Short mmCIF file of C-alpha atoms in Angstrom, two decimals:
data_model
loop_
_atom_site.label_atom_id
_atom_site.label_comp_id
_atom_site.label_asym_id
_atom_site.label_seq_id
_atom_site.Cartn_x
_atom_site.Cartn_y
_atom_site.Cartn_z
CA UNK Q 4 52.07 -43.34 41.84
CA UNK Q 5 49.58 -45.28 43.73
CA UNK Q 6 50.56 -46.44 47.32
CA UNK Q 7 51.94 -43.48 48.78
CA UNK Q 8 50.00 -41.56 51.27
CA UNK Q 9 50.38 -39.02 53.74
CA UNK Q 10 49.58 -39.33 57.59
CA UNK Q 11 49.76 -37.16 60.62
CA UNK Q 12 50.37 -38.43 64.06
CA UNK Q 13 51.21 -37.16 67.40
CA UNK Q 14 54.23 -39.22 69.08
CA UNK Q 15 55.87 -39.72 72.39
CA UNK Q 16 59.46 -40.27 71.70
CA UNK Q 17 62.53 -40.97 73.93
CA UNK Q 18 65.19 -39.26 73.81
CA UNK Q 19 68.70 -39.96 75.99
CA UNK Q 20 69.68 -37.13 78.48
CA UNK Q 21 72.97 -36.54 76.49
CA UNK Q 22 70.75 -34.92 73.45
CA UNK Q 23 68.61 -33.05 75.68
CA UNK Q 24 70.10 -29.74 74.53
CA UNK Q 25 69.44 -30.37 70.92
CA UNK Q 26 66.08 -31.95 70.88
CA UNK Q 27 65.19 -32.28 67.24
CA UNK Q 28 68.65 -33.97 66.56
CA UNK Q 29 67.99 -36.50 68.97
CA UNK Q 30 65.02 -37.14 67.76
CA UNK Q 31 66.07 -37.23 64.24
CA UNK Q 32 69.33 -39.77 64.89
CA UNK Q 33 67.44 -42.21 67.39
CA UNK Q 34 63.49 -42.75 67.00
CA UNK Q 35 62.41 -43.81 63.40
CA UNK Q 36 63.00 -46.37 61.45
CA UNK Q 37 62.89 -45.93 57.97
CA UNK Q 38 62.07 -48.45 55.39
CA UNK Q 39 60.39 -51.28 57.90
CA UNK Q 40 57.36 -52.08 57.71
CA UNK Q 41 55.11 -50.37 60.90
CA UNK Q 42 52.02 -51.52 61.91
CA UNK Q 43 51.63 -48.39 64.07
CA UNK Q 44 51.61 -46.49 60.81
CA UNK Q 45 50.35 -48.92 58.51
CA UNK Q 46 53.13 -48.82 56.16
CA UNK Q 47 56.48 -48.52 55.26
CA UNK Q 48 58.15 -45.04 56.67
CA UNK Q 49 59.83 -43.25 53.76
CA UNK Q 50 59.68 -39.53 55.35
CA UNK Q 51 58.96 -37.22 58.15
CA UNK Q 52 58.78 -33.87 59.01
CA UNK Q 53 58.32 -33.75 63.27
CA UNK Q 54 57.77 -30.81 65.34
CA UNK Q 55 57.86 -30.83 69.06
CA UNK Q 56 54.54 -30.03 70.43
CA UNK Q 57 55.28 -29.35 74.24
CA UNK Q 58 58.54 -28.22 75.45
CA UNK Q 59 57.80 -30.38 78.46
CA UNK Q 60 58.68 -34.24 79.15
CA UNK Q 61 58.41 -36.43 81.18
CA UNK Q 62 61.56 -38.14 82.97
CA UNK Q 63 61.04 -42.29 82.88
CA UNK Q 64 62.88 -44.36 85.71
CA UNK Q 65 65.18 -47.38 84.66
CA UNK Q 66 69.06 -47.88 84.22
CA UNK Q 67 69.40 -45.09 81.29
CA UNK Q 68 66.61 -41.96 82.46
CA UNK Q 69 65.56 -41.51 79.15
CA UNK Q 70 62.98 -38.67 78.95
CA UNK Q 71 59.70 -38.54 76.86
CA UNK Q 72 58.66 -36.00 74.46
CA UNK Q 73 55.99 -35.36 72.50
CA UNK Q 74 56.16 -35.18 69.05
CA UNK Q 75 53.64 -34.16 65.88
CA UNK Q 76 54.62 -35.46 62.59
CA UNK Q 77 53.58 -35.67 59.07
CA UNK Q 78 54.81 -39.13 57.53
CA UNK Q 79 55.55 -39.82 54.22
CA UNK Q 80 54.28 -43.46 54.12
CA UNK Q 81 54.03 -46.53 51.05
CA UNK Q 82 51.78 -49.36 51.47
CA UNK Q 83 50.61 -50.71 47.91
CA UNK Q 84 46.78 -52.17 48.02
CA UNK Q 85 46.56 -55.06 45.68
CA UNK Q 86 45.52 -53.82 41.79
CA UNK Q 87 47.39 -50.46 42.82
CA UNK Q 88 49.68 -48.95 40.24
CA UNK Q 89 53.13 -48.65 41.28
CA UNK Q 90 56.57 -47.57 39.56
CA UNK Q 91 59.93 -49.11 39.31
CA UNK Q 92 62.91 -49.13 37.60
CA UNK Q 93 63.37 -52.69 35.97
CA UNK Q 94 66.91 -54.73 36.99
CA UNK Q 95 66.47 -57.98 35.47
CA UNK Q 96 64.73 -59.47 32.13
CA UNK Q 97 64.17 -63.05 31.34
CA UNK Q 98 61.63 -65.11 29.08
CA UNK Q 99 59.99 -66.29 32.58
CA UNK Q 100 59.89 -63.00 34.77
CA UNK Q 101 61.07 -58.93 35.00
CA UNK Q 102 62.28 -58.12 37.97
CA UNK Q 103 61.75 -54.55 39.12
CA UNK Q 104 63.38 -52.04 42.14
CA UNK Q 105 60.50 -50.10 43.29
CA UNK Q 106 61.25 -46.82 44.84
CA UNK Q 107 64.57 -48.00 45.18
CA UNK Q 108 64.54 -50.90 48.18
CA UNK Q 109 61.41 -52.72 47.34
CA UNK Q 110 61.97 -55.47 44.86
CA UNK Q 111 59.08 -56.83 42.22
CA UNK Q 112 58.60 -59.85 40.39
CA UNK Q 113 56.59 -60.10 38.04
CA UNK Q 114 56.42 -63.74 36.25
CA UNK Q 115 55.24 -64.76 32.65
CA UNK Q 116 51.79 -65.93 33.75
CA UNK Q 117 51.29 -62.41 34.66
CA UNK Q 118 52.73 -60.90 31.20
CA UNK Q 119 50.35 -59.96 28.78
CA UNK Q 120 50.59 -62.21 25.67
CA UNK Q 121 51.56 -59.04 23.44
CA UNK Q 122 54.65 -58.84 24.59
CA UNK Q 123 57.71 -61.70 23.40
CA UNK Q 124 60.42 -61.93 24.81
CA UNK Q 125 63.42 -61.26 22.26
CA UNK Q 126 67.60 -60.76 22.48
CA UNK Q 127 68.63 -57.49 20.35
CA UNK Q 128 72.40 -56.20 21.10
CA UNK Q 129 73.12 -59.16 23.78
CA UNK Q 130 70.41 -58.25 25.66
CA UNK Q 131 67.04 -59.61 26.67
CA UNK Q 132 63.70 -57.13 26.10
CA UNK Q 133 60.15 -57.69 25.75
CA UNK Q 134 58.30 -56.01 22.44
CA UNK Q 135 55.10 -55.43 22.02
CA UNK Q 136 53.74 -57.24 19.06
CA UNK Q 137 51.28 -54.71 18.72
CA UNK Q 138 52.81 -51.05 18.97
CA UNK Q 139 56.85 -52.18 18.18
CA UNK Q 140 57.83 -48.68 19.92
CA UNK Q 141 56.50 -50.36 23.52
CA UNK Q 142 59.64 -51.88 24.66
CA UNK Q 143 60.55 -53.07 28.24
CA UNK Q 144 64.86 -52.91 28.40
CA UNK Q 145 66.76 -53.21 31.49
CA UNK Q 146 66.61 -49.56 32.91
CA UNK Q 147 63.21 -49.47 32.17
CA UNK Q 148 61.10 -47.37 34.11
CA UNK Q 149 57.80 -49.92 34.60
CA UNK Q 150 53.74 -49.25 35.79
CA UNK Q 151 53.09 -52.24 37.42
CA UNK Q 152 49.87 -53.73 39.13
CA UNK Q 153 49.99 -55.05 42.52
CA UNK Q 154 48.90 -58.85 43.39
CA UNK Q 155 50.29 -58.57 46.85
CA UNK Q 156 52.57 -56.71 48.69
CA UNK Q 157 54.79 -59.23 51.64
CA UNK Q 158 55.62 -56.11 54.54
CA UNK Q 159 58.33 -58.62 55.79
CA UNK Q 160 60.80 -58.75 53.40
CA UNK Q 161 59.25 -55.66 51.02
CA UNK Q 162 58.79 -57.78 47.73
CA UNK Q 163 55.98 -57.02 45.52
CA UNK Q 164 54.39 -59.56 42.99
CA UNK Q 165 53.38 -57.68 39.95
CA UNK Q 166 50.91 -57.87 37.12
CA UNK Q 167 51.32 -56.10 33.77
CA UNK Q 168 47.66 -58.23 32.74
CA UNK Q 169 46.10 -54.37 32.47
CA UNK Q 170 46.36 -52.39 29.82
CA UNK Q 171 47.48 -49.13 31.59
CA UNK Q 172 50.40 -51.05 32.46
CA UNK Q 173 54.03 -51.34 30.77
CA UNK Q 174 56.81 -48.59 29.61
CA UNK Q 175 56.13 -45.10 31.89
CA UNK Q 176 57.66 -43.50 28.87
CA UNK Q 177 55.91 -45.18 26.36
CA UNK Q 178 52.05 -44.99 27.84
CA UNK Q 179 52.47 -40.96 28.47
CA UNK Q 180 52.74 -40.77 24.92
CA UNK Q 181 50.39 -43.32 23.76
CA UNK Q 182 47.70 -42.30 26.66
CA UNK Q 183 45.29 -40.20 24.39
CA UNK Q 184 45.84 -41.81 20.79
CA UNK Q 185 44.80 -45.70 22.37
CA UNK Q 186 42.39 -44.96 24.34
CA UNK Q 187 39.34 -47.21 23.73
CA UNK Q 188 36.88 -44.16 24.73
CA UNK Q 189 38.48 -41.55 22.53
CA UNK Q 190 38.51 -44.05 19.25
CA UNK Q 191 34.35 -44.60 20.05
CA UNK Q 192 33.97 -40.43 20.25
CA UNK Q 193 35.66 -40.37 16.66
CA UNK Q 194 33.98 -42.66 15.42
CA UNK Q 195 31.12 -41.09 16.36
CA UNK Q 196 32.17 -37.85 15.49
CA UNK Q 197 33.17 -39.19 11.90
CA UNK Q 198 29.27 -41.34 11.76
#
């Protein structure tokens, strides 16, 4: 999936004198903040792996002595570009949108202007699904795991608007197995190869 990346950095962190014995712990319990948006990293922090670097620090003056230490991590970080691909697990169906959890606390939308017109919207068993009018087996169901495009990606509140306009886009499941027999470059080499 498109829009994760990895990223090393070298922190100071600040750590209260009561988990000075146990550094890493303290570290771990009271310095990052996982699943907000940082402009520091340039992304949304989803893992790290920090070792400390000096066994020094450096004592800071104030009302709590907090001491600094410094840190060097490897971050596990997701910031979608726009016309990224991204997966999610879809939540919601209706004829005007699919609504999709993306690596489990980012939510998509993606509306029916940005639906490609092969897929119709249709109620089998009580529930809502979009078929393919094309290839019937390319079904999008609630529990659904979707490859999405990104429009745009808003860091404050984590929502991503969504395109499925592309053809590499649609059922996970579905494209895996349909990857090499629809290709448009493998049906010009046989015909080719039949010519």
């Amino acid at each position: 999936m498109e829009g994760l990346k990895f990223s090393n950095a070298e922190l100071m962190v600040y750590i209260h004198p009561s988990k000075s014995r146990n550094i890493p712990i303290g570290f771990y319990k009271n310095q990052i903040h996982y699943f907000r948006y940082s402009e520091t990293f340039d992304g949304v922090l989803l893992a790290y792996d920090a070792a400390v670097k000096s066994k020094q620090a450096k004592i800071l003056a104030g009302l709590n002595p907090y001491f600094g230490v410094r840190v060097k991590a490897q971050l596990l970080l997701f910031d979608p570009k726009p016309n990224s691909l991204v997966e999610g697990k879809i939540v919601k169906l209706s004829p005007e949108s699919i609504h999709v959890v993306v690596l489990g606390f980012s939510a998509a939308v993606i509306t029916d202007f940005d639906i490609r017109e092969e897929f119709k919207y249709k109620m089998r068993d009580g529930e809502g699904c979009f078929v393919s009018r094309s290839h019937k087996g390319h079904k999008l169901k609630i529990g659904t795991t979707l490859r999405l495009q990104v429009q745009s990606f808003d860091e404050e509140v984590m929502h991503i608007a969504g395109s499925l306009l592309p053809a590499n886009t649609g059922c996970v499941k579905w494209l895996e197995k349909n990857s090499e027999k629809d290709l448009p470059m493998d049906r010009d080499l046989k015909r080719r190869k039949i010519a």
